[in-house]
Amino acid sequence: MKYWRFVWANLWRKPIRTIFLFISVVFGFTLWGLLLGFDANLRRIADSANAARIYSFPRFGGKLVLAQMQPISRMHFVSKVGALGAILGYYQQPRNRVAVFMQGPGMLEVFQDLPLTSQQWAALANSGAGVFVSRLYAMRYGLKAGSNFPVICPDLPRADGSDVWTFHVLGVVPDIPLMPVGFATGNYDYLDRARREGDRGQVQQFWVLAVDAAHTDEVTREIDKWFSSSDFPTRSVSEKSLLASAGGGGTDALNAFVSLAFAGIVMVVIVTTNALRHSIRERTTELAVMKAMGFSNYKITAHVLAEAAIPCLLGCFVGLVISAALTAMMPRILPAAVVFPMPTIDLQVVGSGIAAALLVALLAGAWPALRIARLDVAAALARQ
Amino acid sequence: MTPAISMRNVGKTYKKSGRLAVPVLNGLNLEVQERQFLALMGPSGSGKTTILNLMGGIDRPDSGEVIVCGHHLERLTSNRLGIWRSNNVGFVFQSYHLLPVLSAAANIELPLLLTNLSRSQRLAHVKAALEIVALSDRASHKPSELSGGQQQRVAIARAIVTDPKLLVCDEPTGDLDRSTAEEILLLLRALNEKYSKTIVMVTHDQKAADYATRQLHLDKGELMERATEVT
Amino acid sequence: MRRYRQMRVVGLLSLRNLHTRVRSSWVIVAALTVVSAVLLSASAVDEGIKLAYLSVGHADRAIITSSGAVRESSSSIPQSWLGPIFDAPGIRKARDGMPVVDAEIYDFVGSLVMKDGKSGETEVRGIGPKGLEMSPEIKIVDGRSYRPGTREVLVGVLARQKFSSTELGDQITMVDGGKWTVVGHFSTGSFIDGDFIADPQILSDALQRTSYSSVLVGLESAKSFDRLANVLRTNPAISVTVERQSDFWRRQFENLPAGPLILDYMVSILLAAGAVSGILHTMHTTIGARAKEIAILRMVGFGGVPVSVAIVFEAMLFACMGAVIGTAIDWLWLNKYPLMAAYGVFRIRVTSHLLVVAIAWALVTALIGAIVPAVQEARLEVVDALGRI
């Protein structure tokens, strides 16, 4: 601590340069926070998967029907089945795609991670056109409890011929990793009553719980085999493999995020190294005097590394704060049509940022350390 | 009486890149007694700064012995030399070499950071050093806010703050006008007489050398004693 | 004129002793290398996707999907619709008098193992002999085509690079659990190179399908498209979308999610901003190192503007070097690299116009970074410039 004033004074030797260095570091770590935050969220999504849950979709873009629930529930190793309807349309403009998931029979047992209390489930069941929306949806579309939420769905006209489904927001609930871009959820019974007679009884997906994770693959195959030659063939996939591919698994997306984050840190290393190099060059005589006074190579190098570490650590802190703020604001400031999982600035991202900041300081200090160790005191003083 | 500085058969050669080696000292013998104020004079390139650097432990001889304050400097490792310097030597340079980002007091405090003294103890030492050099009212000023003479006083205060036995001064009045130079030289003399510091000063100025109690002239590796006049 | 002459003189002087400032200006080169490499990598991915989709279609072919189908995977053309489609006017006839049409199947192949050990998936296309004939861009580069009526499969060259067990003679497990033998590799230059091709009839039986995904039609001429489309669209027995093949793939491309593009721009802007700060820092440092030279030029009589123009010019020159190096790195490392995205495998493309983009970014970044210190130099009084020496 007794060297703190000395280190701080040297940092502000050229205030403008220090500020530019700091700004550069902040940008580098803002990028770090955002990209590793994306990475963290995608991994969180993949990790949150329920290994025993399966989704069954229409195989060729057609439909499924409620009557299929019974044979599925009787299959080996099936614990529970739920039916989900969906209104896939848009809000205000066609580019603002929205999906309102309509909870049908059995979904309360199969989708226990939906963040609704039992009172909210009951309200949903009794509310008709009522929906609960997640915070991301609320921020993106400016919704709150009591708002109207009209969704236009040309593919799913109502019985009265209109393609506008006007929902009433009952409340805003937390987001869940399973639906990283947010969600709106309503009542399947209302959907079924309100749509055309010929479309009644149709289902968007079945959610199936296997007795345990070990039997998921078997159940998946059995469901598809059972309905393969029916009028409503299915394509089933486990939640785990669906989230893994949605989160970039099996693609190069995750590697790209981390590579880009490192590119930002390389930038910081370049700028910090250059700053330190110039600073040491300009202070050669001062360093020689310090050595003459008795300061060891180790002590002088430690000072220099501290001069690198302080802007790196402070810049890391500010950069991560900015990335956290951007993350919170993104759903509000991005166009509603732009939808992707938001970054998560968790402890791992912060920890890795601090580690990266220290590594940058070490890398930037390597050349000065060598220069200090090799400094010929007499020769440096003779050049005065 | 054991001399404060003893240089025995010291040789030193400098090599410039791509050129032949130039011997600067060859079998030099020199003794400086305690509490002596020695002025080393000689033409440019005669090796007087080299002798100063060897005495101060910031350079090593190629041959011979350099014994200062009872230590064989040629036998110490770099680390040990650094520790030895912090305890035994104070340096005063022609260009002052103050750290421009620190105040006068902080510059003076710098060598004390190598000790185990508490902050209040360090500040007390700094205050004492400032009083000796008569600059107590300039403690918070940065070097850029001080005159040349004042900067050199700060440099002297920094050199004495750890109470070393030996002060080595390389052209301490080289950048100063006549009257300011005299003030500095009087201060050095006071440090020698009142505070019993052994001082070795390199200078090309005879008037400055006359403040010393002993003068040596170095030319072509040979040391010659000169008679001193105390002013 | 005097000013321009001065700029020329100062510029030439700067160029002559540029080598003395390479060490102090390396950070501009290095920073812009990083910015260019990252910016270009993102743009090269976009370019690859664009080329992959937009190089597929041909104007003399039409593709028919079921109405409302956004993608081939959601299209369903039942057997009963094939008759009216095949009989429609505007379709080219083969030598045997039969229409040049191919009812095709599109499905997923999951549970594949990638060469890095992770699991992945891609698509399988049931393309019949007529379809292959209509598509000369599908070139067999290795092995042979499948024998109709067998469980033989062709693997695209990108799929071969990405997935294990895709060499000649290897076996691939399809959705039905059955084993199919790899007999050849094909190349088209489009993203189809990430897929498999097999006999549509055998594929349909294996997958127990009752409908086709699409029908590919060879037109008599590009102009006969309208005739074909009118007849099919007005036929009440079928409900189809008829598009030129090129228009179909353009629509697929336009429906790709915009999210990743926004991310690219965000990353590029943040990196560029970091680079600008880095350049500002470097400019302050190098100008300090050139203080003597600048002061002497000013003392001798050169104006502030020529001196500052030379400073900006030099920064832009170093930035261009960085842009060229960054582009070269990307070209060597990424060009034609097969990338697996959520919508298929395609090749990254580092094209020449991306170099222009990189240089433009570099010049703008360097200009923003150098303009402030350069203007400061222009405004400095000569006595102050000399005072810095």
Coordinates of C-alpha atoms in Angstrom, one line a residue, chain A residues 16-21 23-25 27-28 30-31 34-35 38 59-62 155 221 224-225 228-230 233 235 244-245 248-255 257 259-260 263-267 269-279 281-282 326 330 334-335 337-340 343 367 371, chain C residues 23-28 30-32 34-35 38 41 68 73-76 106-108 114 116 118-121 162 175 207-211 213 257-260 262-264 266-275 277-282 284-286 288-289 333 337-342 376:
Chain A
I16 CA -5.0 12.0 -21.8
R17 CA -3.1 8.8 -22.7
T18 CA -4.3 7.1 -19.6
I19 CA -7.9 8.0 -20.4
F20 CA -7.6 6.7 -24.0
L21 CA -6.0 3.5 -22.7
I23 CA -11.5 3.7 -22.8
S24 CA -9.9 1.1 -25.1
V25 CA -9.9 -1.4 -22.2
F27 CA -14.6 -1.4 -24.9
G28 CA -12.6 -4.6 -24.9
T30 CA -17.7 -4.7 -22.8
L31 CA -17.3 -7.0 -25.7
L34 CA -21.5 -9.4 -24.0
L35 CA -20.0 -12.3 -25.9
F38 CA -24.2 -14.9 -24.8
R59 CA -43.8 -34.3 -39.2
F60 CA -44.3 -32.5 -42.5
G61 CA -45.6 -29.1 -41.3
G62 CA -49.2 -30.4 -41.0
D155 CA -52.7 -19.0 -40.8
R221 CA -38.7 -43.5 -31.5
D224 CA -42.8 -41.5 -34.3
K225 CA -43.1 -45.1 -35.2
S228 CA -45.6 -42.8 -39.0
S229 CA -48.4 -44.3 -41.2
S230 CA -51.2 -42.3 -39.7
P233 CA -47.2 -38.3 -38.5
R235 CA -41.4 -35.9 -35.5
A244 CA -28.3 -28.3 -27.6
S245 CA -28.9 -27.4 -31.3
G248 CA -25.4 -23.6 -31.0
G249 CA -24.5 -27.1 -30.1
G250 CA -23.5 -29.1 -33.2
T251 CA -22.7 -25.7 -34.8
D252 CA -19.7 -23.4 -34.7
A253 CA -21.6 -20.6 -33.1
L254 CA -20.3 -21.1 -29.6
N255 CA -16.7 -21.2 -30.8
F257 CA -18.5 -16.1 -29.6
S259 CA -13.1 -16.3 -30.5
L260 CA -14.6 -12.9 -30.9
A263 CA -10.2 -10.8 -30.3
G264 CA -11.3 -8.0 -28.1
I265 CA -8.8 -9.0 -25.4
V266 CA -6.1 -9.1 -28.1
M267 CA -6.9 -5.5 -28.9
V269 CA -3.3 -6.4 -25.0
I270 CA -2.0 -4.5 -28.0
V271 CA -3.0 -1.1 -26.7
T272 CA -1.8 -1.8 -23.1
T273 CA 1.5 -3.2 -24.2
N274 CA 2.1 -0.2 -26.4
A275 CA 1.1 2.2 -23.6
L276 CA 3.4 0.5 -21.1
R277 CA 6.3 0.3 -23.6
H278 CA 6.2 4.0 -24.3
S279 CA 5.9 4.9 -20.6
R281 CA 10.9 4.3 -22.7
E282 CA 10.2 7.8 -21.5
L326 CA -26.7 -3.1 -22.3
M330 CA -31.4 -4.7 -25.2
L334 CA -33.4 -3.5 -30.2
P335 CA -36.1 -3.6 -32.9
A337 CA -38.1 -8.1 -35.0
V338 CA -34.6 -8.8 -33.7
V339 CA -34.9 -11.7 -31.3
F340 CA -32.1 -13.8 -29.9
P343 CA -26.4 -12.4 -22.6
W367 CA 8.6 -6.5 -22.2
R371 CA 13.9 -4.0 -20.1
Chain C
R23 CA 8.1 0.5 -34.0
S24 CA 6.1 3.3 -32.4
S25 CA 3.2 2.9 -34.9
W26 CA 2.9 -0.9 -34.8
V27 CA -0.1 -0.6 -32.5
I28 CA -2.1 1.1 -35.3
A30 CA -1.9 -4.4 -35.1
A31 CA -5.2 -2.9 -33.8
L32 CA -6.5 -2.6 -37.3
V34 CA -7.6 -7.4 -35.3
V35 CA -10.6 -5.1 -36.2
V38 CA -13.0 -9.8 -36.9
S41 CA -14.9 -12.8 -40.5
G68 CA -48.0 -21.4 -47.1
S73 CA -39.4 -29.0 -44.4
S74 CA -42.9 -27.6 -43.9
S75 CA -44.1 -28.3 -47.5
S76 CA -46.3 -31.4 -48.2
Y106 CA -36.5 -33.2 -48.0
D107 CA -35.9 -34.5 -44.4
F108 CA -33.5 -34.3 -41.6
M114 CA -19.1 -34.5 -36.4
D116 CA -14.8 -32.9 -33.5
K118 CA -19.9 -33.4 -31.1
S119 CA -23.3 -34.5 -32.5
G120 CA -24.9 -32.6 -35.4
E121 CA -27.5 -32.9 -38.0
K162 CA -17.8 -31.9 -41.3
V175 CA -34.2 -41.3 -39.5
L207 CA -39.4 -42.7 -43.9
Q208 CA -42.9 -44.0 -44.5
R209 CA -43.9 -40.7 -46.1
T210 CA -47.1 -40.2 -47.9
S211 CA -46.2 -36.9 -49.5
S213 CA -41.7 -31.9 -50.1
P257 CA -33.1 -14.7 -38.7
A258 CA -31.7 -11.2 -38.5
G259 CA -30.3 -11.6 -35.0
P260 CA -26.8 -12.8 -35.9
I262 CA -27.1 -7.4 -35.5
L263 CA -24.6 -9.2 -33.3
D264 CA -21.9 -8.9 -36.0
M266 CA -22.3 -4.8 -32.5
V267 CA -19.1 -6.7 -32.2
S268 CA -17.5 -4.8 -35.1
I269 CA -18.6 -1.4 -33.6
L270 CA -17.2 -2.2 -30.2
L271 CA -13.9 -3.5 -31.6
A272 CA -13.6 -0.5 -33.8
A273 CA -14.3 1.9 -30.9
G274 CA -11.6 0.1 -28.9
A275 CA -9.3 0.5 -31.9
S277 CA -9.1 4.7 -28.5
G278 CA -6.0 2.7 -29.1
I279 CA -5.1 4.8 -32.1
L280 CA -5.8 8.1 -30.2
H281 CA -3.4 6.8 -27.5
T282 CA -0.8 5.9 -30.1
H284 CA -0.5 11.1 -28.7
T285 CA 2.5 9.0 -28.1
T286 CA 4.0 9.2 -31.6
G288 CA 5.3 13.3 -28.7
A289 CA 8.1 11.3 -30.2
W333 CA -7.6 -19.0 -42.5
Y337 CA -13.9 -23.0 -44.5
P338 CA -17.1 -25.1 -44.0
L339 CA -19.2 -23.6 -41.2
M340 CA -22.1 -25.4 -39.6
A341 CA -24.9 -23.1 -38.7
A342 CA -28.4 -23.9 -37.5
Q376 CA -4.2 20.2 -32.1

